[in-house]
Amino acid sequence: MRAFFRLFYLDTSDPELMRAQFSSFQGHIPLLYVILVCNTVAITVTSFNAAALVKTLLAPIAISSIAMSRAIWWLRQGDTQKFSDAELARHLWRTCLLAVIMTLTFNAWVIWVYQDAGAYARSNLTFFLALSQVSTVFCLMTLRAAAMRVSVVSTIAFALYFSWVEGGQLLPQSLVLCCVCIGMAVVTHSFNRSFSEVVQSRRTLHIRQLQTEKLSEENRRIAFSDPLSGLPNRRELLARLDRLEQRQGLLANSLAIVFIDLDGFKTVNDEHGHHAGDELIRTVCQRLREQCPDNAILARVGGDEFTVLLETDGNTENAQASALTLGLRLLEQMALPVLVDRHVLQISGSIGIASNTDSDVNPRELLRRADLAMYHAKTEGKGQVAIYSDELDKGRLRRIEIEGQIGSGLGSNEFDLVYQPIIDAASGAIVAAEALLRWPRRAEGALSPDEFIHVAEATGQIHPLGLYVLERACRDIEPIGGLCLSVNVSPAQFRHPGFEQQVLKIIEQTGFVPERLQLEMTESYLLTNPGMAIKAMNTLKAAGISLALDDFGTGFTSIHYLKSYGFTHIKIDKSLLQGLEPDSKATMLVAGAVTLARALDMSVIAEGVEHEAQASILRDLGCHEMQGYLFGKPVPLAEFKSMLNCAGKRPQQPQSLRIAR
Ligand code: C2E
Ligand code: CA
Ligand code: CA
């Protein structure tokens, strides 16, 4: 019973269904009214009676006018989106009500006309009445409540009246109409169910589509941004560069890329853990972001690599000049200390800049150029800005060439060692030899270590090369009893895990006394890897090896700071000796270094001594040892041995010499 009454109930709880119903029958209702008007006109024509003008003319005019005005109203409604849900519900209620009122009015009018009509007109009337009823129900099919109400109201009115008039002669027609009515109710019901299902599945589809869109948007966001910093990642940067390439009329000097690489980030990760590394990246990102102008796009393109894409108009503002100003500002920011996990970390950044100096340069090519310039800034001492030039590319090609040759050169014994004497400043006796690498049998021509050592450092080939030098030098010098050996060690070798153990193994294998060995290293390694440096140096020192700081005077480190690392010697760089004249600035500098080193119980070696005048000043200043062309150039082992013999200064008391160092 409840289900039966539900058929007549107008459900406005689902706004989407309501909207779908409204738009569906919006197009049918004007048709319904047109059919009603046609039927009214047909009835008027067949039953017109001049004596009953109200009934046969005025009444149908009134019905038709109302029907036409409603049809026009419906035609003018257009899009349902302009109605709120409440307005829509009101319109549906009104439609249901009007459908019943119009049906009853039409039925009442037909019955009224029927009473005075002739036999022919009566059959016409029943036909048009039934026709109106059926067409009304079909037109209202999507609005079940209205369709059901109309069909019940009109069927009851029709059946009651026509089973009563004319002595029940029309009873069969009434019964047929009742059957038609039931049939239409069943069809309306099932049509409505399907209609609701379609609306429901459309809604599900729409929700799924929204979810898919949201998901793909999320995927896009993840794919194109860096989760740690939230900045665009490398893929996003490349996509932007590709879009720039597509753009027509990109002016020269309107595009620049600033490529930033943090110096010492790996050490922070190694020594303080990845959590600290992440924290550091976040802080750096924040600082970089604050410095970037609004038109710049900052991206994180690698673990510790960032880029800034700068676009200017190319006329009033030159992209390269803007990039340089920005790059210098970014350097300052990166050099500020960072507090991570209660540790104050000091890092720096190396920056490379490339700009489209002519409009033909591909934006992706700019990225490569900026990267190359950054690499140059890094190898030239870090913490600086370098601007791309064609020369850098040539240098890169040369490096690639050398890189390939080092490996094969080691395999085919192309390298050699030469030895340069180091003399005791007071006695003039040769106390040690510095082993220096040479590449005389290189197929393409000999190369100086200044040219190939930094390539080997950058590619990691310095490890096999460095171990080769150490082993060869230990074997060469070991038989020269008492003579100390100095071997250069590149910072890159210290970074190699297990380096100390490899050194100790070579000493053991060659039978070299560790106390005769000195390793020379530059300070750059200490600054970037303080923790690891101390560990490695302690192991080597514990084995009896002494450590000398090479190239002193070219960096910024204070002697006091170096003492804390356990250096036993400092080696004053030859560049400092150039201006070594009485009372010169250089002399004062060397004097200060010697005084401080002596106070800290460190020995001072001066390298690059070419003139007797320099040697005499150095002796007066209290320098312990000297090395330079004045005493002997680097020479092959055989020559070095005869140099020792000729000079007759071969040390006779190895132990005391050792102590003297
Ligand atoms: P360094 O360690 O500072 O070596 C001293 C350099 O100064 C040597 O150049 C030497 O020949 C040169 N020299 C010595 N006395 C004088 C002098 O009186 N006047 C002048 N003008 N120069 C003098 P070399 O042999 O060309 O080595 C250059 C650099 O290459 C070295 O500088 C060192 O940093 C690197 N190197 C050489 N051999 C090795 C090696 O086996 N391993 C590593 N890691 N680096 C090496
Ligand atoms: Ca050296
Ligand atoms: Ca040097």
XYZ file of C-alpha atoms and ligand atoms in Angstrom:
709
model
C 0.000 0.000 0.000
C 2.810 2.275 1.020
C 4.611 1.461 -2.207
C 1.427 2.310 -4.123
C 1.132 5.734 -2.508
C 4.837 6.337 -3.078
C 4.047 6.264 -6.801
C 2.210 9.583 -6.365
C 4.784 11.133 -4.101
C 7.051 13.836 -5.492
C 10.557 13.142 -4.153
C 12.666 16.305 -4.067
C 15.426 14.905 -1.833
C 17.859 14.342 -4.700
C 18.650 17.705 -6.357
C 20.542 16.108 -9.204
C 17.647 13.804 -10.070
C 15.281 16.765 -9.830
C 17.421 18.743 -12.229
C 17.599 15.834 -14.664
C 13.791 15.419 -14.526
C 13.250 19.099 -15.058
C 15.537 19.271 -18.097
C 13.994 16.117 -19.518
C 10.331 17.158 -19.442
C 11.116 20.822 -20.035
C 11.160 19.991 -23.758
C 8.046 17.771 -23.585
C 5.655 20.079 -21.765
C 5.233 22.677 -24.522
C 4.423 19.722 -26.820
C 1.864 18.520 -24.305
C 0.172 21.922 -24.273
C 0.207 22.079 -28.057
C -1.552 18.661 -28.182
C -4.052 19.925 -25.601
C -4.758 23.052 -27.667
C -5.136 20.939 -30.829
C -7.593 18.651 -29.075
C -9.492 21.651 -27.680
C -9.698 23.211 -31.160
C -10.834 19.880 -32.668
C -13.546 19.496 -30.035
C -14.638 23.125 -30.514
C -14.894 22.630 -34.263
C -16.952 19.422 -33.981
C -19.256 20.609 -31.173
C -19.631 24.332 -31.866
C -23.056 25.627 -30.994
C -23.852 29.299 -31.509
C -26.542 29.011 -28.828
C -24.025 27.864 -26.214
C -21.155 30.235 -26.867
C -19.750 30.136 -23.307
C -19.484 26.365 -23.355
C -18.407 25.803 -26.969
C -16.275 28.886 -27.637
C -15.293 30.965 -24.596
C -14.404 27.979 -22.386
C -12.103 26.384 -25.030
C -10.523 29.807 -25.708
C -9.813 30.152 -21.971
C -8.343 26.612 -21.759
C -6.228 27.146 -24.902
C -4.973 30.527 -23.663
C -3.849 29.098 -20.348
C -2.221 26.155 -22.168
C -0.402 28.430 -24.626
C 0.848 30.792 -21.923
C 2.208 27.824 -19.966
C 3.841 26.437 -23.129
C 5.536 29.799 -23.735
C 6.687 29.963 -20.095
C 8.297 26.548 -20.423
C 9.940 27.411 -23.724
C 11.560 30.462 -22.145
C 13.130 28.699 -19.180
C 16.382 27.506 -20.872
C 19.185 26.212 -18.659
C 18.182 24.658 -15.317
C 21.405 25.870 -13.706
C 19.840 29.273 -13.105
C 17.399 27.721 -10.595
C 18.393 26.936 -7.054
C 17.422 23.520 -5.690
C 14.527 25.080 -3.727
C 13.198 26.917 -6.802
C 13.398 23.748 -8.811
C 11.473 21.806 -6.179
C 8.812 24.555 -6.203
C 8.480 24.335 -9.995
C 8.074 20.578 -9.822
C 5.392 20.843 -7.169
C 3.607 23.459 -9.279
C 3.883 21.241 -12.366
C 2.294 18.322 -10.513
C -0.519 20.553 -9.258
C -1.138 22.307 -12.583
C -1.124 18.969 -14.434
C -3.956 17.726 -12.201
C -5.887 21.050 -12.395
C -5.579 21.247 -16.173
C -6.594 17.598 -16.552
C -9.630 18.078 -14.324
C -10.580 21.337 -16.093
C -10.267 19.728 -19.520
C -12.216 16.655 -18.413
C -14.907 18.803 -16.833
C -15.214 20.910 -19.964
C -15.419 17.805 -22.217
C -18.119 16.265 -19.993
C -19.962 19.615 -20.022
C -19.862 19.746 -23.826
C -20.711 16.029 -24.045
C -24.121 16.542 -22.445
C -25.535 18.589 -25.354
C -23.530 17.044 -28.180
C -24.876 14.860 -30.961
C -23.872 11.202 -31.441
C -21.033 12.045 -33.892
C -19.671 14.779 -31.685
C -19.856 12.493 -28.617
C -17.683 9.829 -30.222
C -15.236 12.592 -31.173
C -15.252 13.848 -27.595
C -14.426 10.457 -26.044
C -11.678 9.959 -28.600
C -10.072 13.359 -27.931
C -10.453 12.968 -24.183
C -8.675 9.587 -24.230
C -6.040 10.983 -26.592
C -5.365 13.964 -24.323
C -5.069 11.715 -21.328
C -2.605 9.319 -22.964
C -0.468 12.114 -24.443
C -0.393 13.982 -21.103
C 0.820 10.903 -19.262
C 3.539 10.205 -21.848
C 4.741 13.777 -21.876
C 5.027 13.770 -18.089
C 6.653 10.335 -17.985
C 9.913 11.562 -16.358
C 7.985 13.270 -13.546
C 6.380 10.150 -12.162
C 4.241 11.868 -9.501
C 2.612 14.153 -12.089
C 2.119 11.366 -14.656
C 0.523 9.038 -12.085
C -1.708 11.716 -10.627
C -2.924 12.780 -14.078
C -3.563 9.252 -15.181
C -5.504 8.337 -11.994
C -7.487 11.588 -11.824
C -8.497 11.549 -15.487
C -9.209 7.779 -15.558
C -11.433 7.984 -12.498
C -13.313 10.986 -13.896
C -13.684 9.332 -17.304
C -14.616 5.883 -15.994
C -17.137 7.171 -13.472
C -18.892 9.460 -15.874
C -18.973 7.197 -18.890
C -20.090 4.116 -16.963
C -22.957 6.209 -15.648
C -24.161 8.036 -18.801
C -26.087 6.445 -21.604
C -27.301 3.564 -19.423
C -23.840 2.078 -19.042
C -23.329 1.661 -22.787
C -19.828 3.085 -22.592
C -18.770 0.810 -19.695
C -16.514 -1.386 -21.913
C -14.647 1.720 -23.142
C -14.255 2.826 -19.502
C -12.824 -0.565 -18.577
C -10.422 -0.495 -21.542
C -9.289 2.954 -20.507
C -8.716 1.702 -16.949
C -6.539 -1.097 -18.370
C -4.645 1.415 -20.503
C -4.210 3.541 -17.381
C -2.748 0.589 -15.430
C -0.472 -0.211 -18.370
C 0.726 3.367 -18.517
C 1.343 3.360 -14.749
C 3.533 0.259 -15.066
C 5.455 1.756 -18.007
C 5.828 5.105 -16.178
C 7.072 3.352 -13.076
C 9.701 1.251 -14.837
C 10.742 4.171 -17.047
C 11.246 6.288 -13.940
C 13.323 3.623 -12.275
C 15.600 3.385 -15.304
C 15.749 7.158 -15.478
C 16.850 7.384 -11.812
C 19.405 4.645 -12.415
C 20.827 6.504 -15.399
C 21.073 9.694 -13.327
C 22.658 7.724 -10.485
C 25.233 6.039 -12.737
C 25.984 9.338 -14.425
C 26.602 10.786 -11.005
C 28.876 7.857 -10.030
C 30.718 8.289 -13.290
C 31.127 11.982 -12.656
C 32.435 11.368 -9.127
C 34.891 8.782 -10.466
C 35.976 11.178 -13.149
C 36.591 13.870 -10.527
C 38.537 11.406 -8.396
C 40.605 10.347 -11.412
C 41.271 13.962 -12.298
C 42.287 14.697 -8.705
C 44.537 11.643 -8.646
C 46.209 12.492 -11.904
C 46.661 16.079 -10.735
C 48.269 14.716 -7.550
C 50.471 12.377 -9.613
C 51.477 15.274 -11.806
C 52.328 17.335 -8.753
C 54.456 14.504 -7.302
C 56.121 13.816 -10.630
C 56.994 17.445 -11.231
C 57.958 18.683 -7.789
C 60.493 17.862 -5.168
C 58.828 16.423 -2.044
C 61.422 17.796 0.388
C 61.431 21.433 -0.667
C 58.176 21.640 -2.591
C 60.133 23.272 -5.430
C 59.772 22.239 -9.086
C 62.102 19.320 -9.846
C 64.393 18.580 -12.790
C 61.558 17.143 -14.909
C 59.480 20.286 -14.416
C 62.454 22.480 -15.259
C 63.104 20.528 -18.464
C 59.424 20.777 -19.399
C 59.566 24.545 -18.887
C 62.733 24.799 -20.963
C 61.035 22.812 -23.724
C 58.047 25.154 -23.600
C 60.428 28.106 -23.880
C 61.997 26.499 -26.922
C 58.591 26.270 -28.581
C 57.990 29.946 -27.971
C 58.507 32.168 -30.976
C 60.690 35.253 -30.903
C 62.756 34.602 -27.793
C 65.155 37.564 -27.734
C 68.899 37.303 -27.208
C 70.009 38.078 -23.634
C 66.523 37.409 -22.296
C 67.142 34.034 -20.674
C 69.673 32.947 -18.077
C 70.167 29.909 -15.896
C 71.914 30.083 -12.554
C 73.144 26.609 -11.591
C 73.911 26.184 -7.893
C 75.681 23.263 -6.251
C 76.290 23.123 -2.512
C 79.880 22.536 -1.468
C 80.312 19.984 1.282
C 76.740 18.719 1.339
C 77.847 15.089 1.108
C 79.968 15.521 4.221
C 77.017 16.899 6.170
C 75.036 13.828 5.118
C 77.887 11.455 5.994
C 78.758 13.015 9.304
C 75.439 14.272 10.654
C 73.011 11.892 8.968
C 70.368 12.311 6.287
C 67.993 14.028 8.653
C 70.496 16.882 9.073
C 71.058 16.884 5.305
C 67.318 17.310 4.716
C 67.131 20.086 7.276
C 70.025 21.845 5.605
C 68.375 21.584 2.184
C 65.153 23.061 3.553
C 66.976 26.012 5.097
C 69.015 26.637 1.956
C 65.857 26.457 -0.173
C 64.189 29.013 2.028
C 67.149 31.368 1.687
C 67.396 30.937 -2.058
C 63.670 31.480 -2.476
C 63.796 34.736 -0.533
C 66.492 36.099 -2.828
C 64.852 35.119 -6.123
C 62.810 37.800 -7.886
C 59.167 37.096 -8.741
C 59.885 36.344 -12.390
C 62.499 33.700 -11.487
C 61.799 29.990 -11.210
C 63.785 28.189 -8.565
C 64.030 24.405 -8.966
C 65.798 21.595 -7.124
C 67.365 19.527 -9.855
C 69.456 17.135 -7.782
C 70.341 16.235 -4.186
C 72.294 19.428 -3.589
C 71.749 21.109 -6.946
C 69.413 24.001 -7.651
C 68.723 26.154 -10.656
C 67.178 29.556 -11.112
C 65.603 30.249 -14.469
C 65.594 33.983 -15.132
C 63.634 35.635 -17.901
C 64.048 39.311 -18.735
C 62.877 41.469 -21.620
C 66.358 41.288 -23.215
C 66.403 45.013 -23.969
C 66.353 47.111 -20.833
C 67.442 44.227 -18.631
C 70.230 41.883 -19.670
C 69.581 38.373 -18.317
C 73.253 37.595 -17.728
C 73.834 40.758 -15.716
C 70.748 40.030 -13.589
C 71.856 36.426 -13.143
C 75.299 37.528 -11.991
C 73.865 39.962 -9.444
C 71.551 37.244 -8.209
C 74.346 34.636 -8.174
C 76.543 36.822 -5.958
C 73.628 37.419 -3.575
C 72.950 33.675 -3.420
C 76.628 32.982 -2.627
C 76.436 35.348 0.347
C 73.287 33.643 1.587
C 74.745 30.155 1.278
C 77.881 31.159 3.161
C 75.831 32.087 6.255
C 76.022 29.458 9.009
C 73.109 27.017 9.275
C 71.882 25.653 12.579
C 70.982 21.970 12.215
C 70.339 19.728 15.219
C 72.192 22.129 17.521
C 75.232 22.018 15.202
C 76.333 25.145 13.391
C 77.187 24.035 9.861
C 79.189 26.110 7.465
C 78.743 25.351 3.806
C 79.161 27.267 0.620
C 77.924 27.028 -2.924
C 79.487 26.925 -6.372
C 77.532 28.736 -9.052
C 77.563 28.544 -12.830
C 75.737 30.976 -15.108
C 74.793 30.681 -18.768
C 72.633 33.013 -20.829
C 71.323 33.089 -24.380
C 73.819 35.602 -25.698
C 72.379 34.899 -29.127
C 68.771 33.923 -29.686
C 69.685 30.596 -31.298
C 70.806 28.957 -28.080
C 68.462 26.158 -27.120
C 67.169 26.531 -23.490
C 68.215 22.941 -22.659
C 71.674 23.736 -23.945
C 71.708 26.673 -21.512
C 71.187 24.233 -18.657
C 74.162 22.159 -19.788
C 76.290 25.276 -20.112
C 75.316 26.563 -16.664
C 76.118 23.116 -15.236
C 79.514 23.168 -16.924
C 80.229 26.674 -15.607
C 79.261 25.482 -12.118
C 81.668 22.565 -12.456
C 84.361 25.040 -13.392
C 83.570 27.202 -10.342
C 83.862 24.078 -8.210
C 87.188 22.926 -9.564
C 88.574 26.437 -9.342
C 88.183 26.463 -5.591
C 84.448 26.389 -4.788
C 82.365 29.142 -3.212
C 82.433 31.247 -6.371
C 80.518 32.182 -9.506
C 81.659 31.224 -13.017
C 80.110 32.364 -16.285
C 79.984 30.010 -19.250
C 82.313 30.611 -22.176
C 83.277 28.474 -25.181
C 86.669 27.944 -23.560
C 85.011 25.936 -20.807
C 83.616 23.559 -23.394
C 87.032 23.125 -24.970
C 88.487 22.448 -21.523
C 85.760 19.888 -20.892
C 86.551 18.039 -24.110
C 90.205 18.029 -23.192
C 89.362 16.667 -19.738
C 87.267 13.886 -21.274
C 90.190 13.049 -23.545
C 92.667 13.005 -20.654
C 90.257 11.015 -18.498
C 90.256 8.155 -20.998
C 94.027 8.250 -21.365
C 94.844 8.098 -17.628
C 93.291 4.639 -17.241
C 95.069 3.169 -20.223
C 98.294 5.009 -19.309
C 98.392 3.338 -15.897
C 97.872 -0.055 -17.522
C 100.664 0.450 -20.064
C 103.196 1.911 -17.640
C 103.251 5.414 -19.114
C 103.795 7.134 -15.735
C 107.045 7.789 -13.925
C 108.210 9.416 -10.730
C 110.815 12.105 -10.257
C 112.336 13.132 -6.946
C 113.187 16.574 -5.690
C 115.529 17.001 -2.746
C 114.447 18.681 0.458
C 117.389 20.005 2.414
C 117.953 20.813 6.035
C 118.169 24.606 6.250
C 120.938 24.641 8.836
C 123.254 21.916 7.493
C 122.308 21.923 3.802
C 122.076 18.125 3.874
C 119.428 16.355 1.800
C 117.014 14.990 4.359
C 114.122 13.985 2.192
C 112.804 13.610 -1.332
C 109.415 14.722 -2.622
C 108.022 12.268 -5.130
C 106.403 14.042 -8.098
C 104.438 12.307 -10.795
C 105.279 12.530 -14.507
C 103.574 11.201 -17.623
C 106.414 11.049 -20.157
C 105.240 8.112 -22.278
C 101.782 9.455 -23.078
C 101.108 8.653 -26.756
C 99.777 12.169 -27.436
C 102.751 13.846 -25.706
C 103.895 14.390 -22.136
C 101.555 16.258 -19.762
C 102.435 18.127 -16.581
C 100.748 17.029 -13.325
C 99.081 20.447 -13.088
C 97.101 19.435 -16.183
C 96.156 15.850 -15.398
C 96.027 15.614 -11.574
C 92.791 17.619 -11.263
C 91.189 15.535 -14.043
C 92.147 12.395 -12.130
C 90.726 13.976 -8.957
C 87.455 14.845 -10.600
C 86.987 11.394 -12.124
C 88.138 9.323 -9.156
C 91.144 7.998 -11.088
C 93.349 9.646 -8.497
C 92.857 6.569 -6.266
C 94.699 4.024 -8.416
C 97.102 6.737 -9.546
C 97.840 7.874 -5.966
C 98.374 4.310 -4.752
C 100.705 3.696 -7.699
C 102.770 6.754 -6.717
C 102.949 5.720 -3.073
C 103.958 2.135 -3.792
C 106.492 3.092 -6.456
C 108.041 5.816 -4.270
C 108.241 3.525 -1.225
C 109.994 0.848 -3.293
C 112.368 3.433 -4.867
C 113.366 5.237 -1.663
C 113.279 2.321 0.804
C 116.842 1.173 -0.075
C 118.238 4.708 0.467
C 118.592 4.228 4.182
C 117.535 7.104 6.373
C 116.212 9.336 3.621
C 112.698 10.525 4.258
C 110.041 10.437 1.573
C 107.334 12.993 0.961
C 104.335 11.941 -1.147
C 101.528 14.204 -2.293
C 98.046 13.043 -1.407
C 95.060 14.576 -3.087
C 91.994 15.515 -0.992
C 89.955 13.226 -3.231
C 92.038 10.244 -2.057
C 91.154 10.957 1.567
C 87.490 10.834 0.688
C 87.868 7.286 -0.530
C 86.691 4.842 2.159
C 89.536 2.696 3.466
C 92.252 5.000 2.105
C 94.225 4.902 5.380
C 94.157 1.103 5.401
C 95.448 1.005 1.826
C 98.348 3.297 2.791
C 99.252 1.062 5.738
C 99.062 -2.020 3.531
C 101.512 -0.537 0.995
C 103.923 0.388 3.789
C 103.763 -3.158 5.059
C 104.191 -4.721 1.627
C 107.151 -2.521 0.678
C 108.736 -2.756 4.120
C 108.996 1.050 4.314
C 109.519 2.453 7.806
C 106.414 4.586 8.464
C 108.453 7.169 10.404
C 110.309 7.967 7.132
C 107.096 8.734 5.297
C 105.385 12.087 5.109
C 102.123 12.756 3.334
C 101.531 16.232 1.929
C 97.959 17.424 1.649
C 96.202 20.704 0.982
C 93.769 22.331 3.355
C 90.755 22.152 1.042
C 89.989 18.664 2.260
C 89.992 19.740 5.915
C 87.489 22.477 5.289
C 84.998 20.275 3.493
C 85.429 17.085 5.532
C 86.562 18.021 9.064
C 85.173 14.878 10.761
C 86.456 12.369 8.254
C 89.781 14.182 7.927
C 90.514 13.970 11.656
C 89.693 10.251 11.700
C 91.924 9.404 8.738
C 94.755 11.607 9.949
C 94.698 10.099 13.440
C 94.989 6.590 11.989
C 97.955 7.563 9.826
C 99.669 9.459 12.629
C 99.175 6.579 15.024
C 101.104 4.406 12.535
C 104.061 6.862 12.700
C 103.487 8.742 9.422
C 103.940 12.512 9.534
C 101.583 14.943 7.859
C 102.504 18.166 6.123
C 100.166 20.899 5.038
C 101.056 21.664 1.422
C 100.653 25.007 -0.337
C 100.402 26.955 2.933
C 99.638 30.604 2.279
C 97.275 30.029 -0.623
C 94.264 29.346 1.625
C 92.812 31.078 4.640
C 93.338 28.622 7.437
C 95.162 29.742 10.544
C 98.163 27.751 11.705
C 96.561 27.341 15.107
C 93.547 25.673 13.508
C 95.829 23.338 11.580
C 97.683 22.300 14.681
C 94.433 20.877 16.032
C 94.428 18.481 13.059
C 97.788 17.108 14.099
C 99.971 18.459 11.292
C 103.646 18.166 12.054
C 104.886 20.308 9.153
C 103.668 23.215 7.093
C 104.980 23.749 3.620
C 105.042 27.403 2.591
C 103.910 27.690 -1.024
C 106.363 28.846 -3.653
C 104.050 31.727 -4.599
C 104.842 33.349 -1.243
C 108.541 33.265 -1.947
C 108.330 35.429 -5.042
C 108.480 38.711 -3.155
C 110.891 37.475 -0.512
C 113.240 40.436 -0.110
C 114.512 42.092 3.071
C 111.658 43.967 4.840
C 109.090 43.045 2.188
C 105.492 42.136 2.964
C 106.140 38.524 1.927
C 109.088 38.301 4.309
C 106.932 39.542 7.173
C 104.265 37.019 6.279
C 106.709 34.120 6.187
C 108.317 35.357 9.412
C 104.915 35.372 11.136
C 104.153 31.874 9.887
C 107.531 30.546 11.039
C 107.207 32.117 14.503
C 103.705 30.739 14.988
C 104.586 27.290 13.658
C 107.636 27.100 15.896
C 105.556 28.153 18.912
C 103.154 25.326 18.123
C 106.000 22.872 17.714
C 105.575 22.458 13.983
C 108.355 22.403 11.398
C 108.386 24.798 8.447
C 109.471 23.794 4.941
C 109.802 26.452 2.248
C 109.296 25.260 -1.320
C 110.236 26.969 -4.587
C 113.566 28.363 -3.368
C 115.377 29.495 -6.500
C 117.922 32.043 -5.288
C 120.527 32.143 -2.604
C 119.067 35.448 -1.375
C 115.766 33.712 -0.657
C 117.559 30.832 1.063
C 119.501 33.216 3.278
C 116.342 35.110 4.356
C 114.564 31.828 5.055
C 117.477 30.602 7.115
C 117.482 33.889 9.103
C 113.756 33.585 9.679
C 114.292 30.175 11.225
C 112.833 28.013 8.478
C 113.649 24.332 9.118
C 113.862 22.869 5.631
C 114.000 24.117 2.057
C 113.200 22.793 -1.386
C 113.633 24.370 -4.795
C 115.599 24.577 -7.999
C 118.447 26.151 -6.024
C 119.078 22.769 -4.435
C 117.907 20.524 -7.209
C 115.123 20.111 -9.727
C 112.858 17.070 -9.657
C 114.863 14.292 -11.382
C 114.462 10.556 -12.144
C 115.533 8.140 -9.425
C 118.939 7.301 -10.924
C 119.842 10.978 -11.196
C 118.553 11.626 -7.719
C 120.788 8.876 -6.375
C 123.845 10.292 -8.096
C 122.837 13.738 -6.817
C 122.972 12.295 -3.329
C 126.336 10.685 -3.959
C 127.898 13.652 -5.751
C 126.879 16.101 -3.123
C 128.314 13.735 -0.603
C 125.571 14.840 1.598
C 123.829 11.586 1.904
C 122.628 11.352 5.482
C 124.761 9.051 7.563
C 122.661 9.120 10.711
C 119.157 8.312 9.688
C 117.753 8.300 13.185
C 119.216 11.659 14.167
C 118.098 13.105 10.862
C 114.681 11.843 11.503
C 114.682 13.551 14.838
C 115.999 16.724 13.237
C 112.940 16.884 10.954
P 103.380 20.735 -5.272
O 103.057 19.590 -4.388
O 103.292 22.084 -4.698
O 104.777 20.420 -5.876
C 105.737 21.333 -6.044
C 105.801 21.802 -7.447
O 106.661 22.909 -7.533
C 106.369 20.754 -8.411
O 105.751 20.907 -9.666
C 107.808 21.141 -8.522
O 108.442 20.717 -9.711
C 107.707 22.627 -8.478
N 108.932 23.266 -7.964
C 109.817 22.763 -7.103
N 110.779 23.649 -6.892
C 110.538 24.746 -7.627
C 111.149 26.000 -7.800
O 112.189 26.320 -7.258
N 110.560 26.879 -8.655
C 109.413 26.574 -9.298
N 108.876 27.472 -10.112
N 108.785 25.388 -9.151
C 109.347 24.500 -8.308
P 105.160 19.706 -10.417
O 106.033 18.549 -10.267
O 104.843 20.191 -11.781
O 103.851 19.408 -9.607
C 102.806 20.264 -9.611
C 101.781 19.846 -8.658
O 101.188 18.612 -9.084
C 102.267 19.545 -7.281
O 102.439 20.691 -6.573
C 101.214 18.659 -6.748
O 100.162 19.431 -6.273
C 100.770 17.900 -7.968
N 101.397 16.576 -7.976
C 102.570 16.181 -8.510
N 102.743 14.878 -8.295
C 101.682 14.405 -7.596
C 101.309 13.144 -7.056
O 102.006 12.141 -7.140
N 100.101 13.088 -6.409
C 99.318 14.171 -6.257
N 98.174 14.019 -5.610
N 99.655 15.368 -6.739
C 100.838 15.498 -7.391
Ca 103.837 18.905 -2.581
Ca 103.064 24.019 -3.694
